[in-house]
Amino acid sequence: MKTKINKKTVLKFSGILLGILLLSVLILFSVVIGRTFTFKVNTELGQWENTTTIYPDLSPEQRKNLLQNFKVAIQIPTVSFSESNQNTSALQEFDLLLRRVFPKVFSSSSLVKHEFVGNYSHLFTVPGREPDLEPYMLLAHIDVVPANEADGWDVPPFSAKELNGFIYGRGTIDNKQSVMGILQALEYLLERGYTPRRSFYIGLGHDEEIGGPKGAVNIVKLLKSRGVKLLYVLDEGLTIMDGMVDGLNGPAALIGVSEKGQATVKLSVSSAPGHSSMPPRESSIGILASAVRSLEKNRMPNLFGHGPERATFEYLAHKFGWPNKMIMSNLWLFSSLLSGILEGQPDTNAFVRTTTAVTMFNSGVKINVMPAYAEAFVNFRIHSAQTLQEVLKLIESTISDERVKVELVSGFDPLPISSYDDDTFGYQIIKKTVHDIFPQVTVTPAICVGNTDSRHYTELSPDIYRFAPSWYKPGDSARFHGVNERISIQNYEEIVLFYFQLMQNSDIRNLLPPRT
């Protein structure tokens, strides 16, 4: 028996479906628009605990001196070339500079205890009036990467020359601005009779650029042997971004709450040598080149939203204009859209996946000899949602060629994600200090795509933050480890004031509830 479907019934049913669809779209649109106007996760701290604040009130003479001291620090070439090659005479000269320009820090033995670690690194202990309060630690590093004027510097890289309100030189943003800024701030506070309520440590590494094997590693061992546990750690890392994010209204301070992991992998192919007049179908170079091409063509998976990078944009959502504001406020819906945009550029692609960088390729001994061996080195920066072992398995499966030997040279997992909740002391203290010195700046958590030697401190504290209040504007990221590294005179003074205020802000006993 056949059932006849009435045409009116079909039309009626289709109308109902269309109505449901339109209603669903309308509801979805209403939710998106409503969330766009109301969404804001960047909460402010509530009433601050009453503390006595010391103000620096720097005289013109003091400003002149702090600037001159910083210039001298830049002029000392404390270069780390490799683990076996450091400019140790420059490190000794730098120590003499610190002792000369920060007499209060080095002479107030009852207020500040100074120790050498690993011959050239410095550990300062500043005891607080209330020893029951858990201490914190500030980190920076003295060494710098090599620099050559022939690479295109406008001035000699260790001249600390002034140009248009900027001081040029290797170390101005990595990382002598923090080294000198921290000690200058402490010197000013000691001059004004400051005794901290909460104990803190200052660690200045001398070999951060080569991983910190003698500096940071030994400082951690020493503190660990003394049973030290740290409330939070602040090191270099991310900065204040101004004009570097399309559509963002105003500057943003990115606080690094984690670091990507790292793996250096060696790929090699061995084959029988022979004469180039009778080449095999595939050479060792060709096989290896194919493997490298596979790794570059088949990128690691896009993992946006599985690490702290999603929070970065949600905290900044209210500072974007349309339509970006709508996208950032509704990443539950537009996450794929944003991640697709981010992976389109090298600097933002690093936020969404484990990156693949072929950095060395070696083979061949003579123009008419088929090479018996070819090798390449590939550097991977591992996303927070992956592990080192997961990345190694993906490398093997992507190459999928038994003739290519895959060896791990060195590597480590991504660092734990430090808390950035409203009740997390370290993050909120840093945020409060940023607002004190830079009231126009929005603060957001972020992932640090580079690596610092603060990773060695994970046994001492669960909360390690990576931030230095240096201003980065369009083009400045290329100066980091690059040509024409520089810092503005005003920004260096701001850095000194930042640490001056941070030390005082950290003296509160507890955070008060946040004001949303």
Short mmCIF file of N, CA and C in Angstrom, two decimals, residues 26-145:
data_model
loop_
_atom_site.label_atom_id
_atom_site.label_comp_id
_atom_site.label_asym_id
_atom_site.label_seq_id
_atom_site.Cartn_x
_atom_site.Cartn_y
_atom_site.Cartn_z
N LEU A 26 19.12 33.11 14.46
CA LEU A 26 18.84 34.33 15.21
C LEU A 26 19.34 34.22 16.65
N ILE A 27 19.10 33.06 17.27
CA ILE A 27 19.56 32.84 18.64
C ILE A 27 21.09 32.87 18.70
N LEU A 28 21.73 32.18 17.73
CA LEU A 28 23.20 32.16 17.68
C LEU A 28 23.75 33.57 17.49
N PHE A 29 23.11 34.32 16.58
CA PHE A 29 23.55 35.70 16.33
C PHE A 29 23.40 36.55 17.59
N SER A 30 22.30 36.34 18.30
CA SER A 30 22.05 37.12 19.52
C SER A 30 23.09 36.80 20.58
N VAL A 31 23.41 35.52 20.71
CA VAL A 31 24.43 35.10 21.69
C VAL A 31 25.78 35.71 21.35
N VAL A 32 26.16 35.64 20.07
CA VAL A 32 27.45 36.19 19.63
C VAL A 32 27.52 37.69 19.89
N ILE A 33 26.48 38.41 19.51
CA ILE A 33 26.48 39.86 19.69
C ILE A 33 26.47 40.22 21.17
N GLY A 34 25.61 39.53 21.94
CA GLY A 34 25.55 39.81 23.38
C GLY A 34 26.88 39.55 24.06
N ARG A 35 27.52 38.45 23.71
CA ARG A 35 28.82 38.12 24.31
C ARG A 35 29.88 39.13 23.89
N THR A 36 29.79 39.61 22.66
CA THR A 36 30.77 40.58 22.17
C THR A 36 30.76 41.85 23.01
N PHE A 37 29.57 42.30 23.42
CA PHE A 37 29.46 43.54 24.18
C PHE A 37 29.70 43.35 25.68
N THR A 38 29.59 42.13 26.16
CA THR A 38 29.70 41.92 27.61
C THR A 38 30.94 41.14 28.02
N PHE A 39 31.60 40.46 27.07
CA PHE A 39 32.70 39.57 27.41
C PHE A 39 33.95 40.36 27.81
N LYS A 40 34.46 40.07 28.99
CA LYS A 40 35.71 40.65 29.45
C LYS A 40 36.23 39.82 30.61
N VAL A 41 37.41 39.18 30.40
CA VAL A 41 37.97 38.34 31.46
C VAL A 41 39.15 39.01 32.14
N ASN A 42 39.52 40.19 31.64
CA ASN A 42 40.68 40.88 32.20
C ASN A 42 40.29 41.65 33.45
N THR A 43 40.09 40.94 34.57
CA THR A 43 39.64 41.56 35.81
C THR A 43 40.73 42.39 36.45
N GLU A 44 40.30 43.34 37.27
CA GLU A 44 41.24 44.21 37.98
C GLU A 44 41.33 43.78 39.44
N LEU A 45 42.45 44.08 40.06
CA LEU A 45 42.60 43.80 41.47
C LEU A 45 41.68 44.69 42.29
N GLY A 46 41.26 44.19 43.42
CA GLY A 46 40.43 44.98 44.31
C GLY A 46 41.26 45.96 45.10
N GLN A 47 40.74 46.40 46.21
CA GLN A 47 41.45 47.36 47.05
C GLN A 47 42.79 46.77 47.47
N TRP A 48 43.84 47.54 47.27
CA TRP A 48 45.19 47.06 47.56
C TRP A 48 45.48 47.19 49.05
N GLU A 49 46.18 46.20 49.57
CA GLU A 49 46.54 46.24 50.99
C GLU A 49 47.33 47.51 51.30
N ASN A 50 47.01 48.15 52.40
CA ASN A 50 47.68 49.40 52.76
C ASN A 50 49.15 49.16 53.06
N THR A 51 50.00 49.77 52.26
CA THR A 51 51.45 49.70 52.46
C THR A 51 52.04 51.08 52.24
N THR A 52 53.18 51.31 52.83
CA THR A 52 53.88 52.59 52.64
C THR A 52 54.71 52.50 51.36
N THR A 53 54.43 53.35 50.41
CA THR A 53 55.14 53.34 49.14
C THR A 53 56.23 54.40 49.13
N ILE A 54 57.42 53.97 48.75
CA ILE A 54 58.54 54.90 48.57
C ILE A 54 58.57 55.32 47.11
N TYR A 55 58.64 56.61 46.87
CA TYR A 55 58.70 57.10 45.51
C TYR A 55 60.13 57.49 45.16
N PRO A 56 60.58 57.21 43.93
CA PRO A 56 61.99 57.43 43.61
C PRO A 56 62.40 58.89 43.54
N ASP A 57 61.55 59.75 42.92
CA ASP A 57 61.88 61.18 42.79
C ASP A 57 63.32 61.37 42.32
N LEU A 58 63.62 60.84 41.14
CA LEU A 58 64.98 60.89 40.63
C LEU A 58 65.35 62.29 40.18
N SER A 59 66.52 62.72 40.58
CA SER A 59 67.03 64.03 40.17
C SER A 59 67.66 63.92 38.78
N PRO A 60 67.84 65.04 38.09
CA PRO A 60 68.52 65.00 36.78
C PRO A 60 69.89 64.33 36.86
N GLU A 61 70.60 64.56 37.96
CA GLU A 61 71.92 63.96 38.12
C GLU A 61 71.82 62.44 38.25
N GLN A 62 70.81 61.96 39.00
CA GLN A 62 70.62 60.52 39.13
C GLN A 62 70.24 59.89 37.80
N ARG A 63 69.40 60.58 37.04
CA ARG A 63 69.02 60.06 35.72
C ARG A 63 70.24 59.97 34.80
N LYS A 64 71.08 60.95 34.89
CA LYS A 64 72.31 60.96 34.08
C LYS A 64 73.21 59.79 34.47
N ASN A 65 73.34 59.57 35.78
CA ASN A 65 74.22 58.50 36.26
C ASN A 65 73.70 57.10 35.92
N LEU A 66 72.38 56.91 36.09
CA LEU A 66 71.86 55.57 35.81
C LEU A 66 71.99 55.24 34.33
N LEU A 67 71.86 56.27 33.49
CA LEU A 67 72.01 56.06 32.06
C LEU A 67 73.47 55.75 31.71
N GLN A 68 74.39 56.47 32.33
CA GLN A 68 75.81 56.24 32.07
C GLN A 68 76.23 54.85 32.54
N ASN A 69 75.73 54.42 33.69
CA ASN A 69 76.05 53.08 34.20
C ASN A 69 75.56 52.01 33.23
N PHE A 70 74.36 52.23 32.69
CA PHE A 70 73.81 51.26 31.74
C PHE A 70 74.65 51.21 30.47
N LYS A 71 75.09 52.34 30.00
CA LYS A 71 75.92 52.38 28.79
C LYS A 71 77.22 51.61 28.99
N VAL A 72 77.84 51.78 30.14
CA VAL A 72 79.08 51.06 30.42
C VAL A 72 78.84 49.56 30.43
N ALA A 73 77.68 49.15 30.98
CA ALA A 73 77.34 47.73 31.00
C ALA A 73 77.23 47.17 29.59
N ILE A 74 76.67 47.95 28.67
CA ILE A 74 76.52 47.52 27.27
C ILE A 74 77.88 47.44 26.59
N GLN A 75 78.78 48.31 26.97
CA GLN A 75 80.10 48.37 26.33
C GLN A 75 81.01 47.19 26.69
N ILE A 76 80.66 46.46 27.73
CA ILE A 76 81.46 45.30 28.13
C ILE A 76 80.97 44.07 27.36
N PRO A 77 81.78 43.48 26.48
CA PRO A 77 81.32 42.41 25.57
C PRO A 77 81.26 41.03 26.24
N THR A 78 80.28 40.83 27.08
CA THR A 78 80.14 39.57 27.82
C THR A 78 79.52 38.49 26.93
N VAL A 79 80.21 38.14 25.88
CA VAL A 79 79.65 37.27 24.84
C VAL A 79 79.83 35.79 25.20
N SER A 80 78.75 35.03 25.01
CA SER A 80 78.80 33.57 25.08
C SER A 80 78.80 33.04 23.65
N PHE A 81 79.95 32.51 23.22
CA PHE A 81 80.05 31.96 21.87
C PHE A 81 79.57 30.51 21.84
N SER A 82 79.96 29.75 22.87
CA SER A 82 79.57 28.36 22.99
C SER A 82 79.82 27.94 24.44
N GLU A 83 79.46 26.70 24.77
CA GLU A 83 79.66 26.24 26.15
C GLU A 83 81.13 26.24 26.55
N SER A 84 82.00 26.09 25.57
CA SER A 84 83.43 26.05 25.87
C SER A 84 84.13 27.37 25.54
N ASN A 85 83.36 28.37 25.14
CA ASN A 85 83.98 29.63 24.71
C ASN A 85 83.14 30.81 25.17
N GLN A 86 83.53 31.38 26.30
CA GLN A 86 82.91 32.59 26.82
C GLN A 86 83.98 33.64 27.09
N ASN A 87 83.59 34.89 27.01
CA ASN A 87 84.52 35.99 27.28
C ASN A 87 84.60 36.18 28.80
N THR A 88 85.42 35.39 29.45
CA THR A 88 85.48 35.42 30.92
C THR A 88 86.12 36.69 31.45
N SER A 89 87.03 37.27 30.69
CA SER A 89 87.63 38.54 31.15
C SER A 89 86.58 39.64 31.18
N ALA A 90 85.64 39.60 30.21
CA ALA A 90 84.56 40.59 30.20
C ALA A 90 83.61 40.35 31.38
N LEU A 91 83.37 39.08 31.73
CA LEU A 91 82.52 38.77 32.88
C LEU A 91 83.15 39.29 34.18
N GLN A 92 84.48 39.19 34.28
CA GLN A 92 85.18 39.72 35.45
C GLN A 92 85.09 41.25 35.49
N GLU A 93 85.22 41.85 34.32
CA GLU A 93 85.10 43.31 34.23
C GLU A 93 83.69 43.76 34.61
N PHE A 94 82.70 42.97 34.22
CA PHE A 94 81.32 43.31 34.54
C PHE A 94 81.08 43.26 36.04
N ASP A 95 81.68 42.29 36.70
CA ASP A 95 81.56 42.19 38.15
C ASP A 95 82.11 43.45 38.82
N LEU A 96 83.25 43.93 38.34
CA LEU A 96 83.85 45.16 38.91
C LEU A 96 82.92 46.35 38.70
N LEU A 97 82.26 46.39 37.53
CA LEU A 97 81.31 47.47 37.26
C LEU A 97 80.17 47.45 38.27
N LEU A 98 79.59 46.28 38.49
CA LEU A 98 78.46 46.17 39.43
C LEU A 98 78.86 46.65 40.83
N ARG A 99 80.02 46.26 41.27
CA ARG A 99 80.49 46.65 42.60
C ARG A 99 80.71 48.15 42.70
N ARG A 100 81.14 48.73 41.59
CA ARG A 100 81.43 50.17 41.61
C ARG A 100 80.17 51.02 41.59
N VAL A 101 79.16 50.63 40.77
CA VAL A 101 78.00 51.50 40.57
C VAL A 101 76.85 51.19 41.53
N PHE A 102 76.93 50.04 42.23
CA PHE A 102 75.89 49.70 43.20
C PHE A 102 76.52 49.45 44.58
N PRO A 103 77.11 50.47 45.18
CA PRO A 103 77.83 50.28 46.45
C PRO A 103 76.94 49.82 47.59
N LYS A 104 75.70 50.30 47.65
CA LYS A 104 74.80 49.90 48.74
C LYS A 104 74.49 48.40 48.67
N VAL A 105 74.27 47.91 47.45
CA VAL A 105 73.94 46.50 47.27
C VAL A 105 75.07 45.60 47.75
N PHE A 106 76.31 46.02 47.45
CA PHE A 106 77.46 45.16 47.75
C PHE A 106 78.07 45.43 49.13
N SER A 107 77.77 46.57 49.72
CA SER A 107 78.40 46.87 51.02
C SER A 107 77.47 46.64 52.20
N SER A 108 76.15 46.55 51.94
CA SER A 108 75.19 46.37 53.04
C SER A 108 75.03 44.87 53.33
N SER A 109 76.06 44.25 53.90
CA SER A 109 76.05 42.81 54.10
C SER A 109 74.91 42.35 55.01
N SER A 110 74.46 43.22 55.91
CA SER A 110 73.35 42.84 56.78
C SER A 110 72.01 42.91 56.05
N LEU A 111 71.95 43.68 54.97
CA LEU A 111 70.71 43.83 54.21
C LEU A 111 70.70 42.98 52.94
N VAL A 112 71.88 42.79 52.33
CA VAL A 112 71.98 42.03 51.09
C VAL A 112 73.20 41.10 51.18
N LYS A 113 72.96 39.81 51.00
CA LYS A 113 74.05 38.84 50.97
C LYS A 113 74.36 38.52 49.52
N HIS A 114 75.63 38.63 49.14
CA HIS A 114 76.05 38.36 47.76
C HIS A 114 76.93 37.13 47.70
N GLU A 115 76.68 36.27 46.69
CA GLU A 115 77.50 35.07 46.49
C GLU A 115 77.78 34.88 45.00
N PHE A 116 79.02 34.41 44.70
CA PHE A 116 79.33 33.96 43.35
C PHE A 116 78.88 32.51 43.20
N VAL A 117 78.33 32.19 42.04
CA VAL A 117 77.93 30.82 41.73
C VAL A 117 78.47 30.47 40.35
N GLY A 118 79.12 29.31 40.23
CA GLY A 118 79.67 28.93 38.94
C GLY A 118 80.71 29.90 38.45
N ASN A 119 81.42 30.52 39.36
CA ASN A 119 82.53 31.46 39.10
C ASN A 119 82.09 32.86 38.66
N TYR A 120 81.04 32.96 37.82
CA TYR A 120 80.71 34.26 37.25
C TYR A 120 79.26 34.69 37.44
N SER A 121 78.38 33.79 37.88
CA SER A 121 76.99 34.16 38.14
C SER A 121 76.87 34.74 39.54
N HIS A 122 75.81 35.53 39.75
CA HIS A 122 75.62 36.21 41.03
C HIS A 122 74.30 35.78 41.67
N LEU A 123 74.34 35.54 42.97
CA LEU A 123 73.14 35.28 43.75
C LEU A 123 73.07 36.28 44.89
N PHE A 124 72.00 37.05 44.94
CA PHE A 124 71.77 38.02 46.01
C PHE A 124 70.60 37.55 46.86
N THR A 125 70.78 37.58 48.17
CA THR A 125 69.71 37.25 49.10
C THR A 125 69.35 38.50 49.89
N VAL A 126 68.09 38.91 49.80
CA VAL A 126 67.62 40.11 50.51
C VAL A 126 66.61 39.64 51.56
N PRO A 127 67.04 39.52 52.83
CA PRO A 127 66.14 38.99 53.86
C PRO A 127 65.03 39.97 54.23
N GLY A 128 63.84 39.45 54.47
CA GLY A 128 62.70 40.29 54.84
C GLY A 128 62.48 40.35 56.34
N ARG A 129 61.66 41.30 56.75
CA ARG A 129 61.37 41.48 58.18
C ARG A 129 60.48 40.38 58.73
N GLU A 130 59.70 39.74 57.84
CA GLU A 130 58.77 38.70 58.27
C GLU A 130 59.15 37.38 57.57
N PRO A 131 60.02 36.60 58.21
CA PRO A 131 60.55 35.39 57.58
C PRO A 131 59.51 34.32 57.29
N ASP A 132 58.29 34.44 57.84
CA ASP A 132 57.26 33.44 57.56
C ASP A 132 56.65 33.63 56.18
N LEU A 133 56.88 34.79 55.56
CA LEU A 133 56.34 35.02 54.21
C LEU A 133 57.24 34.33 53.19
N GLU A 134 56.61 33.61 52.27
CA GLU A 134 57.37 32.87 51.26
C GLU A 134 58.09 33.85 50.32
N PRO A 135 59.37 33.62 50.03
CA PRO A 135 60.13 34.55 49.20
C PRO A 135 59.83 34.39 47.70
N TYR A 136 60.25 35.36 46.94
CA TYR A 136 60.15 35.30 45.48
C TYR A 136 61.54 35.52 44.90
N MET A 137 61.66 35.47 43.58
CA MET A 137 62.98 35.61 42.96
C MET A 137 62.88 36.33 41.62
N LEU A 138 63.86 37.21 41.38
CA LEU A 138 63.99 37.94 40.12
C LEU A 138 65.23 37.42 39.39
N LEU A 139 65.08 37.15 38.10
CA LEU A 139 66.17 36.61 37.30
C LEU A 139 66.50 37.53 36.13
N ALA A 140 67.77 37.49 35.72
CA ALA A 140 68.22 38.16 34.52
C ALA A 140 69.55 37.52 34.14
N HIS A 141 70.07 37.85 32.97
CA HIS A 141 71.37 37.25 32.60
C HIS A 141 72.31 38.30 32.03
N ILE A 142 73.58 38.06 32.32
CA ILE A 142 74.65 39.00 31.98
C ILE A 142 75.19 38.77 30.57
N ASP A 143 75.21 37.53 30.13
CA ASP A 143 75.85 37.23 28.84
C ASP A 143 74.96 37.62 27.67
N VAL A 144 75.60 37.79 26.52
CA VAL A 144 74.90 38.19 25.30
C VAL A 144 75.37 37.30 24.15
N VAL A 145 74.63 37.33 23.05
CA VAL A 145 75.04 36.59 21.86
C VAL A 145 76.04 37.43 21.07
#
